């Protein structure tokens, strides 16, 4: 006889060890199935994450490559402009030297006897022209 607190129907047979093991195996199989689905979902998320990382890395490398090319171009332009500036500075220096030499010659010529004579002739010529 069954104890009075028992929830088992009096007509149900006692579970055997095989039945208990079978139920335990079915229960574990369900748990394994649930856990494998969770694991598969987690693995898919990781794959997407690493794929996104790989794409981002590729984009950054392309951007770095583009920026590096721009930097090289800007550096070459800077070098070219500095060389041009130096050439122009040299030309300005040469022209300044030539101007200084020409001004000295003009002062020397104006201060010479011939320069003073020629200056006097021009003044006389101007005065004579103004009489007409």
mmCIF file with all atom_site columns, C-alpha atoms in Angstrom:
data_model
loop_
_atom_site.group_PDB
_atom_site.id
_atom_site.type_symbol
_atom_site.label_atom_id
_atom_site.label_alt_id
_atom_site.label_comp_id
_atom_site.label_asym_id
_atom_site.label_entity_id
_atom_site.label_seq_id
_atom_site.pdbx_PDB_ins_code
_atom_site.Cartn_x
_atom_site.Cartn_y
_atom_site.Cartn_z
_atom_site.occupancy
_atom_site.B_iso_or_equiv
_atom_site.pdbx_formal_charge
_atom_site.auth_seq_id
_atom_site.auth_comp_id
_atom_site.auth_asym_id
_atom_site.auth_atom_id
_atom_site.pdbx_PDB_model_num
ATOM 1   C CA . UNK A 1 1   ? 0.000  0.000   0.000   1.00 0.00 ? 1   UNK A CA 1
ATOM 2   C CA . UNK A 1 2   ? 0.937  3.547   -0.680  1.00 0.00 ? 2   UNK A CA 1
ATOM 3   C CA . UNK A 1 3   ? 1.388  6.093   2.014   1.00 0.00 ? 3   UNK A CA 1
ATOM 4   C CA . UNK A 1 4   ? -1.544 8.499   2.340   1.00 0.00 ? 4   UNK A CA 1
ATOM 5   C CA . UNK A 1 5   ? 0.552  11.552  1.249   1.00 0.00 ? 5   UNK A CA 1
ATOM 6   C CA . UNK A 1 6   ? 1.567  10.019  -2.038  1.00 0.00 ? 6   UNK A CA 1
ATOM 7   C CA . UNK A 1 7   ? 0.630  11.878  -5.216  1.00 0.00 ? 7   UNK A CA 1
ATOM 8   C CA . UNK A 1 8   ? 0.979  8.796   -7.314  1.00 0.00 ? 8   UNK A CA 1
ATOM 9   C CA . UNK A 1 9   ? -2.126 7.119   -8.596  1.00 0.00 ? 9   UNK A CA 1
ATOM 10  C CA . UNK A 1 10  ? -2.636 3.770   -7.023  1.00 0.00 ? 10  UNK A CA 1
ATOM 11  C CA . UNK A 1 11  ? -2.885 2.143   -10.440 1.00 0.00 ? 11  UNK A CA 1
ATOM 12  C CA . UNK A 1 12  ? 0.442  3.498   -11.735 1.00 0.00 ? 12  UNK A CA 1
ATOM 13  C CA . UNK A 1 13  ? 3.316  1.080   -11.618 1.00 0.00 ? 13  UNK A CA 1
ATOM 14  C CA . UNK A 1 14  ? 6.538  2.020   -9.787  1.00 0.00 ? 14  UNK A CA 1
ATOM 15  C CA . UNK A 1 15  ? 9.051  3.689   -12.142 1.00 0.00 ? 15  UNK A CA 1
ATOM 16  C CA . UNK A 1 16  ? 11.925 1.464   -13.008 1.00 0.00 ? 16  UNK A CA 1
ATOM 17  C CA . UNK A 1 17  ? 15.580 2.477   -13.062 1.00 0.00 ? 17  UNK A CA 1
ATOM 18  C CA . UNK A 1 18  ? 15.486 2.429   -16.855 1.00 0.00 ? 18  UNK A CA 1
ATOM 19  C CA . UNK A 1 19  ? 12.493 4.788   -16.877 1.00 0.00 ? 19  UNK A CA 1
ATOM 20  C CA . UNK A 1 20  ? 14.246 7.180   -14.512 1.00 0.00 ? 20  UNK A CA 1
ATOM 21  C CA . UNK A 1 21  ? 17.447 7.074   -16.549 1.00 0.00 ? 21  UNK A CA 1
ATOM 22  C CA . UNK A 1 22  ? 15.449 7.531   -19.754 1.00 0.00 ? 22  UNK A CA 1
ATOM 23  C CA . UNK A 1 23  ? 13.665 10.595  -18.331 1.00 0.00 ? 23  UNK A CA 1
ATOM 24  C CA . UNK A 1 24  ? 16.976 11.983  -17.125 1.00 0.00 ? 24  UNK A CA 1
ATOM 25  C CA . UNK A 1 25  ? 18.528 11.456  -20.566 1.00 0.00 ? 25  UNK A CA 1
ATOM 26  C CA . UNK A 1 26  ? 15.567 13.144  -22.302 1.00 0.00 ? 26  UNK A CA 1
ATOM 27  C CA . UNK A 1 27  ? 15.796 16.060  -19.897 1.00 0.00 ? 27  UNK A CA 1
ATOM 28  C CA . UNK A 1 28  ? 19.550 16.380  -20.457 1.00 0.00 ? 28  UNK A CA 1
ATOM 29  C CA . UNK A 1 29  ? 19.051 16.134  -24.221 1.00 0.00 ? 29  UNK A CA 1
ATOM 30  C CA . UNK A 1 30  ? 16.595 19.058  -24.063 1.00 0.00 ? 30  UNK A CA 1
ATOM 31  C CA . UNK A 1 31  ? 19.090 21.077  -21.996 1.00 0.00 ? 31  UNK A CA 1
ATOM 32  C CA . UNK A 1 32  ? 21.883 20.238  -24.415 1.00 0.00 ? 32  UNK A CA 1
ATOM 33  C CA . UNK A 1 33  ? 19.682 21.303  -27.337 1.00 0.00 ? 33  UNK A CA 1
ATOM 34  C CA . UNK A 1 34  ? 18.850 24.636  -25.646 1.00 0.00 ? 34  UNK A CA 1
ATOM 35  C CA . UNK A 1 35  ? 22.505 25.204  -24.744 1.00 0.00 ? 35  UNK A CA 1
ATOM 36  C CA . UNK A 1 36  ? 23.671 24.305  -28.265 1.00 0.00 ? 36  UNK A CA 1
ATOM 37  C CA . UNK A 1 37  ? 21.206 26.823  -29.740 1.00 0.00 ? 37  UNK A CA 1
ATOM 38  C CA . UNK A 1 38  ? 22.534 29.474  -27.342 1.00 0.00 ? 38  UNK A CA 1
ATOM 39  C CA . UNK A 1 39  ? 26.093 28.529  -28.259 1.00 0.00 ? 39  UNK A CA 1
ATOM 40  C CA . UNK A 1 40  ? 25.296 28.693  -31.994 1.00 0.00 ? 40  UNK A CA 1
ATOM 41  C CA . UNK A 1 41  ? 23.660 32.112  -31.554 1.00 0.00 ? 41  UNK A CA 1
ATOM 42  C CA . UNK A 1 42  ? 26.623 33.347  -29.549 1.00 0.00 ? 42  UNK A CA 1
ATOM 43  C CA . UNK A 1 43  ? 29.047 31.980  -32.165 1.00 0.00 ? 43  UNK A CA 1
ATOM 44  C CA . UNK A 1 44  ? 27.125 33.721  -34.969 1.00 0.00 ? 44  UNK A CA 1
ATOM 45  C CA . UNK A 1 45  ? 27.281 36.992  -33.011 1.00 0.00 ? 45  UNK A CA 1
ATOM 46  C CA . UNK A 1 46  ? 31.043 36.579  -32.598 1.00 0.00 ? 46  UNK A CA 1
ATOM 47  C CA . UNK A 1 47  ? 31.440 35.867  -36.303 1.00 0.00 ? 47  UNK A CA 1
ATOM 48  C CA . UNK A 1 48  ? 29.472 39.019  -37.182 1.00 0.00 ? 48  UNK A CA 1
ATOM 49  C CA . UNK A 1 49  ? 31.518 41.006  -34.678 1.00 0.00 ? 49  UNK A CA 1
ATOM 50  C CA . UNK A 1 50  ? 34.837 39.810  -36.133 1.00 0.00 ? 50  UNK A CA 1
ATOM 51  C CA . UNK A 1 51  ? 33.582 40.335  -39.693 1.00 0.00 ? 51  UNK A CA 1
ATOM 52  C CA . UNK A 1 52  ? 32.660 43.918  -38.769 1.00 0.00 ? 52  UNK A CA 1
ATOM 53  C CA . UNK A 1 53  ? 36.071 44.378  -37.153 1.00 0.00 ? 53  UNK A CA 1
ATOM 54  C CA . UNK A 1 54  ? 37.743 43.063  -40.292 1.00 0.00 ? 54  UNK A CA 1
ATOM 55  C CA . UNK A 1 55  ? 35.697 45.427  -42.498 1.00 0.00 ? 55  UNK A CA 1
ATOM 56  C CA . UNK A 1 56  ? 36.459 48.357  -40.213 1.00 0.00 ? 56  UNK A CA 1
ATOM 57  C CA . UNK A 1 57  ? 40.154 47.474  -40.281 1.00 0.00 ? 57  UNK A CA 1
ATOM 58  C CA . UNK A 1 58  ? 40.054 47.338  -44.079 1.00 0.00 ? 58  UNK A CA 1
ATOM 59  C CA . UNK A 1 59  ? 38.336 50.742  -44.231 1.00 0.00 ? 59  UNK A CA 1
ATOM 60  C CA . UNK A 1 60  ? 40.884 52.257  -41.864 1.00 0.00 ? 60  UNK A CA 1
ATOM 61  C CA . UNK A 1 61  ? 43.767 50.861  -43.916 1.00 0.00 ? 61  UNK A CA 1
ATOM 62  C CA . UNK A 1 62  ? 42.283 52.333  -47.103 1.00 0.00 ? 62  UNK A CA 1
ATOM 63  C CA . UNK A 1 63  ? 41.798 55.663  -45.351 1.00 0.00 ? 63  UNK A CA 1
ATOM 64  C CA . UNK A 1 64  ? 45.363 55.552  -44.031 1.00 0.00 ? 64  UNK A CA 1
ATOM 65  C CA . UNK A 1 65  ? 46.648 54.750  -47.524 1.00 0.00 ? 65  UNK A CA 1
ATOM 66  C CA . UNK A 1 66  ? 44.714 57.687  -48.984 1.00 0.00 ? 66  UNK A CA 1
ATOM 67  C CA . UNK A 1 67  ? 45.913 60.065  -46.264 1.00 0.00 ? 67  UNK A CA 1
ATOM 68  C CA . UNK A 1 68  ? 49.498 58.884  -46.706 1.00 0.00 ? 68  UNK A CA 1
ATOM 69  C CA . UNK A 1 69  ? 49.307 59.655  -50.429 1.00 0.00 ? 69  UNK A CA 1
ATOM 70  C CA . UNK A 1 70  ? 47.945 63.115  -49.643 1.00 0.00 ? 70  UNK A CA 1
ATOM 71  C CA . UNK A 1 71  ? 50.749 63.714  -47.147 1.00 0.00 ? 71  UNK A CA 1
ATOM 72  C CA . UNK A 1 72  ? 53.383 62.661  -49.704 1.00 0.00 ? 72  UNK A CA 1
ATOM 73  C CA . UNK A 1 73  ? 51.836 64.967  -52.314 1.00 0.00 ? 73  UNK A CA 1
ATOM 74  C CA . UNK A 1 74  ? 51.678 67.885  -49.848 1.00 0.00 ? 74  UNK A CA 1
ATOM 75  C CA . UNK A 1 75  ? 55.282 67.329  -48.814 1.00 0.00 ? 75  UNK A CA 1
ATOM 76  C CA . UNK A 1 76  ? 56.429 67.293  -52.444 1.00 0.00 ? 76  UNK A CA 1
ATOM 77  C CA . UNK A 1 77  ? 54.434 70.471  -53.144 1.00 0.00 ? 77  UNK A CA 1
ATOM 78  C CA . UNK A 1 78  ? 55.939 72.109  -50.059 1.00 0.00 ? 78  UNK A CA 1
ATOM 79  C CA . UNK A 1 79  ? 59.439 71.147  -51.185 1.00 0.00 ? 79  UNK A CA 1
ATOM 80  C CA . UNK A 1 80  ? 58.747 72.426  -54.696 1.00 0.00 ? 80  UNK A CA 1
ATOM 81  C CA . UNK A 1 81  ? 57.425 75.747  -53.341 1.00 0.00 ? 81  UNK A CA 1
ATOM 82  C CA . UNK A 1 82  ? 60.414 76.139  -51.009 1.00 0.00 ? 82  UNK A CA 1
ATOM 83  C CA . UNK A 1 83  ? 62.782 75.570  -53.935 1.00 0.00 ? 83  UNK A CA 1
ATOM 84  C CA . UNK A 1 84  ? 60.879 78.116  -56.017 1.00 0.00 ? 84  UNK A CA 1
ATOM 85  C CA . UNK A 1 85  ? 60.942 80.598  -53.119 1.00 0.00 ? 85  UNK A CA 1
ATOM 86  C CA . UNK A 1 86  ? 64.709 80.138  -52.797 1.00 0.00 ? 86  UNK A CA 1
ATOM 87  C CA . UNK A 1 87  ? 65.212 80.676  -56.546 1.00 0.00 ? 87  UNK A CA 1
ATOM 88  C CA . UNK A 1 88  ? 63.068 83.832  -56.450 1.00 0.00 ? 88  UNK A CA 1
ATOM 89  C CA . UNK A 1 89  ? 64.905 85.074  -53.371 1.00 0.00 ? 89  UNK A CA 1
ATOM 90  C CA . UNK A 1 90  ? 68.214 84.579  -55.208 1.00 0.00 ? 90  UNK A CA 1
ATOM 91  C CA . UNK A 1 91  ? 66.862 86.458  -58.229 1.00 0.00 ? 91  UNK A CA 1
ATOM 92  C CA . UNK A 1 92  ? 65.645 89.316  -56.021 1.00 0.00 ? 92  UNK A CA 1
ATOM 93  C CA . UNK A 1 93  ? 69.055 89.437  -54.373 1.00 0.00 ? 93  UNK A CA 1
ATOM 94  C CA . UNK A 1 94  ? 70.795 89.559  -57.759 1.00 0.00 ? 94  UNK A CA 1
ATOM 95  C CA . UNK A 1 95  ? 68.452 92.290  -59.030 1.00 0.00 ? 95  UNK A CA 1
ATOM 96  C CA . UNK A 1 96  ? 68.961 94.282  -55.814 1.00 0.00 ? 96  UNK A CA 1
ATOM 97  C CA . UNK A 1 97  ? 72.727 94.014  -56.256 1.00 0.00 ? 97  UNK A CA 1
ATOM 98  C CA . UNK A 1 98  ? 72.417 95.115  -59.895 1.00 0.00 ? 98  UNK A CA 1
ATOM 99  C CA . UNK A 1 99  ? 70.220 98.062  -58.864 1.00 0.00 ? 99  UNK A CA 1
ATOM 100 C CA . UNK A 1 100 ? 72.714 99.088  -56.186 1.00 0.00 ? 100 UNK A CA 1
ATOM 101 C CA . UNK A 1 101 ? 75.564 98.934  -58.715 1.00 0.00 ? 101 UNK A CA 1
ATOM 102 C CA . UNK A 1 102 ? 73.523 100.966 -61.232 1.00 0.00 ? 102 UNK A CA 1
ATOM 103 C CA . UNK A 1 103 ? 72.635 103.590 -58.589 1.00 0.00 ? 103 UNK A CA 1
ATOM 104 C CA . UNK A 1 104 ? 76.297 103.904 -57.621 1.00 0.00 ? 104 UNK A CA 1
ATOM 105 C CA . UNK A 1 105 ? 77.251 104.354 -61.279 1.00 0.00 ? 105 UNK A CA 1
ATOM 106 C CA . UNK A 1 106 ? 74.538 106.993 -61.728 1.00 0.00 ? 106 UNK A CA 1
ATOM 107 C CA . UNK A 1 107 ? 75.805 108.882 -58.669 1.00 0.00 ? 107 UNK A CA 1
ATOM 108 C CA . UNK A 1 108 ? 79.368 108.604 -59.921 1.00 0.00 ? 108 UNK A CA 1
ATOM 109 C CA . UNK A 1 109 ? 78.368 109.843 -63.383 1.00 0.00 ? 109 UNK A CA 1
ATOM 110 C CA . UNK A 1 110 ? 76.336 112.748 -61.975 1.00 0.00 ? 110 UNK A CA 1
ATOM 111 C CA . UNK A 1 111 ? 79.216 113.672 -59.722 1.00 0.00 ? 111 UNK A CA 1
ATOM 112 C CA . UNK A 1 112 ? 81.793 113.507 -62.528 1.00 0.00 ? 112 UNK A CA 1
ATOM 113 C CA . UNK A 1 113 ? 82.784 116.554 -64.643 1.00 0.00 ? 113 UNK A CA 1
ATOM 114 C CA . UNK A 1 114 ? 81.050 115.109 -67.708 1.00 0.00 ? 114 UNK A CA 1
ATOM 115 C CA . UNK A 1 115 ? 77.865 114.422 -65.706 1.00 0.00 ? 115 UNK A CA 1
ATOM 116 C CA . UNK A 1 116 ? 77.785 117.944 -64.309 1.00 0.00 ? 116 UNK A CA 1
ATOM 117 C CA . UNK A 1 117 ? 78.394 119.381 -67.794 1.00 0.00 ? 117 UNK A CA 1
ATOM 118 C CA . UNK A 1 118 ? 75.590 117.304 -69.299 1.00 0.00 ? 118 UNK A CA 1
ATOM 119 C CA . UNK A 1 119 ? 73.226 118.289 -66.460 1.00 0.00 ? 119 UNK A CA 1
ATOM 120 C CA . UNK A 1 120 ? 74.024 121.941 -67.084 1.00 0.00 ? 120 UNK A CA 1
ATOM 121 C CA . UNK A 1 121 ? 73.348 121.495 -70.822 1.00 0.00 ? 121 UNK A CA 1
ATOM 122 C CA . UNK A 1 122 ? 69.926 119.987 -70.088 1.00 0.00 ? 122 UNK A CA 1
ATOM 123 C CA . UNK A 1 123 ? 68.994 122.885 -67.829 1.00 0.00 ? 123 UNK A CA 1
ATOM 124 C CA . UNK A 1 124 ? 70.030 125.392 -70.471 1.00 0.00 ? 124 UNK A CA 1
ATOM 125 C CA . UNK A 1 125 ? 68.136 123.507 -73.158 1.00 0.00 ? 125 UNK A CA 1
ATOM 126 C CA . UNK A 1 126 ? 65.026 123.456 -70.949 1.00 0.00 ? 126 UNK A CA 1
ATOM 127 C CA . UNK A 1 127 ? 65.311 127.164 -70.309 1.00 0.00 ? 127 UNK A CA 1
ATOM 128 C CA . UNK A 1 128 ? 65.728 127.923 -74.006 1.00 0.00 ? 128 UNK A CA 1
ATOM 129 C CA . UNK A 1 129 ? 62.709 125.825 -74.893 1.00 0.00 ? 129 UNK A CA 1
ATOM 130 C CA . UNK A 1 130 ? 60.590 127.647 -72.369 1.00 0.00 ? 130 UNK A CA 1
ATOM 131 C CA . UNK A 1 131 ? 61.338 130.945 -74.237 1.00 0.00 ? 131 UNK A CA 1
ATOM 132 C CA . UNK A 1 132 ? 59.604 129.835 -77.364 1.00 0.00 ? 132 UNK A CA 1
#
